[in-house]
GROMACS .gro file of C-alpha atoms in nm:
model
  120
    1UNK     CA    1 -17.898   3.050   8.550
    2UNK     CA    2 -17.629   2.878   8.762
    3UNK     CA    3 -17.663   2.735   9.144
    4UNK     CA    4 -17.394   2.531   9.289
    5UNK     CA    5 -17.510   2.399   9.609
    6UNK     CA    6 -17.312   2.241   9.863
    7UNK     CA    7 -17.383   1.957  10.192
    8UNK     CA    8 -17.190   1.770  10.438
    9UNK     CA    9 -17.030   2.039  10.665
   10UNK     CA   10 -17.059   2.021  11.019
   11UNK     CA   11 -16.897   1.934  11.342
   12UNK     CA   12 -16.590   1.679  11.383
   13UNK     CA   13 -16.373   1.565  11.653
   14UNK     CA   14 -15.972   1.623  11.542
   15UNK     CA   15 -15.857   1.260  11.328
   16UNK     CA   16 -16.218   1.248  11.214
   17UNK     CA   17 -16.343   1.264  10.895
   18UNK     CA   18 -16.663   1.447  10.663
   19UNK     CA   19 -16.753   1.449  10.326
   20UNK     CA   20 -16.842   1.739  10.114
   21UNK     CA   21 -17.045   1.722   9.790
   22UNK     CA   22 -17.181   2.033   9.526
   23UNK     CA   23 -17.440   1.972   9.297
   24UNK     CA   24 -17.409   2.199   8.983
   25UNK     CA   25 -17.744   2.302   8.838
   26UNK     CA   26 -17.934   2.506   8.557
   27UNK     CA   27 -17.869   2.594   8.229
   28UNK     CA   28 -17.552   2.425   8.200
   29UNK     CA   29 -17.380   2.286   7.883
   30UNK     CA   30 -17.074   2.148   8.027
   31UNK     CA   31 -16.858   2.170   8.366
   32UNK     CA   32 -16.462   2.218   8.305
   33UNK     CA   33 -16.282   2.239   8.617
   34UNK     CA   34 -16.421   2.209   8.974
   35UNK     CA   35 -16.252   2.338   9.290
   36UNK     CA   36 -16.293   2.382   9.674
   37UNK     CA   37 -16.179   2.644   9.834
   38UNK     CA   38 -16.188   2.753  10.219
   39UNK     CA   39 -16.126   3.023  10.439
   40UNK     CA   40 -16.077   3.035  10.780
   41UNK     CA   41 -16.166   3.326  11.033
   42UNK     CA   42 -15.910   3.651  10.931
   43UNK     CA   43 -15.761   3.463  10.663
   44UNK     CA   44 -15.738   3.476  10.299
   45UNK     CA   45 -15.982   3.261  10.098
   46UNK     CA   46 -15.747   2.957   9.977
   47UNK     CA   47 -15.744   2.647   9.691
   48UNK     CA   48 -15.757   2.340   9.848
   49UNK     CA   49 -15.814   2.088   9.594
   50UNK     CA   50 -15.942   2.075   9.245
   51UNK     CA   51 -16.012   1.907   8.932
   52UNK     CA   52 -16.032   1.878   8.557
   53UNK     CA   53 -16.312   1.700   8.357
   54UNK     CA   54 -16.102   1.424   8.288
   55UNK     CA   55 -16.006   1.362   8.627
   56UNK     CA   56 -15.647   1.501   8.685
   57UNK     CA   57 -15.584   1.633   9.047
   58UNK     CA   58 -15.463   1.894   9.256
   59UNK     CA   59 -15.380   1.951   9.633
   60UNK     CA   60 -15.296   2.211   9.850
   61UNK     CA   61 -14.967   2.120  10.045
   62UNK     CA   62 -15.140   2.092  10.392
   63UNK     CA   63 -15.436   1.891  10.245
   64UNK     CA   64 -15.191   1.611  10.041
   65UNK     CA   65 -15.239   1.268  10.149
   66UNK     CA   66 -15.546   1.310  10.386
   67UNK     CA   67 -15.793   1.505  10.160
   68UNK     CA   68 -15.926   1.360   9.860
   69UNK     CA   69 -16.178   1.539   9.528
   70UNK     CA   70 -16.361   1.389   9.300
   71UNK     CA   71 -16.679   1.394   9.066
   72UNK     CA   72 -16.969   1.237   8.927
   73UNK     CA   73 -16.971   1.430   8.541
   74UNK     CA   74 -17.317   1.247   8.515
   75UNK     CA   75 -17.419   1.421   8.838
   76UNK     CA   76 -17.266   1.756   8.805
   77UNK     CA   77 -17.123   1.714   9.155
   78UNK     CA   78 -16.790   1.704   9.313
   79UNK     CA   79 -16.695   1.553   9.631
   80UNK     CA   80 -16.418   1.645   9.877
   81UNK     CA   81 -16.357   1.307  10.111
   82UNK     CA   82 -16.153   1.476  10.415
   83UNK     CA   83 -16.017   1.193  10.636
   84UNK     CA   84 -15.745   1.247  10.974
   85UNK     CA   85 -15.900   1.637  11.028
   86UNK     CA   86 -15.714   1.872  11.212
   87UNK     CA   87 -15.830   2.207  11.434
   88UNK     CA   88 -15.643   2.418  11.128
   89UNK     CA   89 -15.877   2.182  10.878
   90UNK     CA   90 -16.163   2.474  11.051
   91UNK     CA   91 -16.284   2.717  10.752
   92UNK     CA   92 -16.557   2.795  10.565
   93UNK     CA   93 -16.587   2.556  10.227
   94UNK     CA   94 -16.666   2.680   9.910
   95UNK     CA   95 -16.737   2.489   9.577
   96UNK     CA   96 -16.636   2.639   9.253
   97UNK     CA   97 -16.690   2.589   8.875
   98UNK     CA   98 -16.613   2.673   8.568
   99UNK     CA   99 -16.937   2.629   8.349
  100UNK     CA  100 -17.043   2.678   8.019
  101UNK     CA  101 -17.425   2.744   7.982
  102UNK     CA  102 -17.638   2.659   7.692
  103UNK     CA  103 -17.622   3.041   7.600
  104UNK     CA  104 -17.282   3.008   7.518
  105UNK     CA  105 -17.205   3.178   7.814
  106UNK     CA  106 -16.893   3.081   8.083
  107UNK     CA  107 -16.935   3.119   8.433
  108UNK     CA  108 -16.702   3.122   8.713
  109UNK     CA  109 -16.964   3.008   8.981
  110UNK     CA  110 -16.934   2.972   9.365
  111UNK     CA  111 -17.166   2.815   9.614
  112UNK     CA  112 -17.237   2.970   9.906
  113UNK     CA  113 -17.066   2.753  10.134
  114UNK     CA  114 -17.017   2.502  10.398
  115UNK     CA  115 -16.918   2.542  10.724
  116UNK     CA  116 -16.674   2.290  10.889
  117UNK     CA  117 -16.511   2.282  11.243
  118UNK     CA  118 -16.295   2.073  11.434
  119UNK     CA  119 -16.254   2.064  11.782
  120UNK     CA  120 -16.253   1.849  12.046
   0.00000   0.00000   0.00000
């Protein structure tokens, strides 16, 4: 089958910054679009960034300008660079895929996420 595991969560100091990756593996044919989403304690699960095969990018409004995704096609991986973090940047991370396997199969996959916090 399908794993998507993801790294780089942790503890950061407000203004700081972390780096996320998920690594896409298994019977996979080809990734479409990748995605991170978070969620924060009592809140709904939210899209923060994501992106196509080619490339093209999308933010959430409170992420624009200070978050960054990308991905390595070679790699099945995506990365989310998070620079100038803030106490609300605090949620659970979650990568997300769209793959198709080499059954012909597509899969809507989700790792099993990250946890980042800031505080001082």
């Amino acid at each position: 089958q399908v794993q998507l595991v993801e790294s780089g969560g942790g503890l950061v100091q407000p203004g700081g910054s972390l780096r996320l990756s998920c690594a896409a593996s298994g019977t996979i044919f080809s990734i479409y679009a990748m995605a991170w989403y978070r969620q924060a304690p009592g809140k709904q699960r939210e899209l923060v960034a994501a992106i196509t095969h080619g490339g093209n990018t999308n933010y959430a409004d409170s992420v624009k300008g200070r978050f960054a995704i990308s991905r390595d096609n070679a790699k099945s991986t995506v990365y989310l660079q998070m620079n100038s973090l803030k106490p609300e940047d605090t949620a659970v991370y979650y990568c997300n895929a769209d793959i198709a396997t080499v059954t012909w199969t597509t899969l809507h996959a989700w790792g099993q996420g990250t946890l980042v916090t800031v505080s001082s």
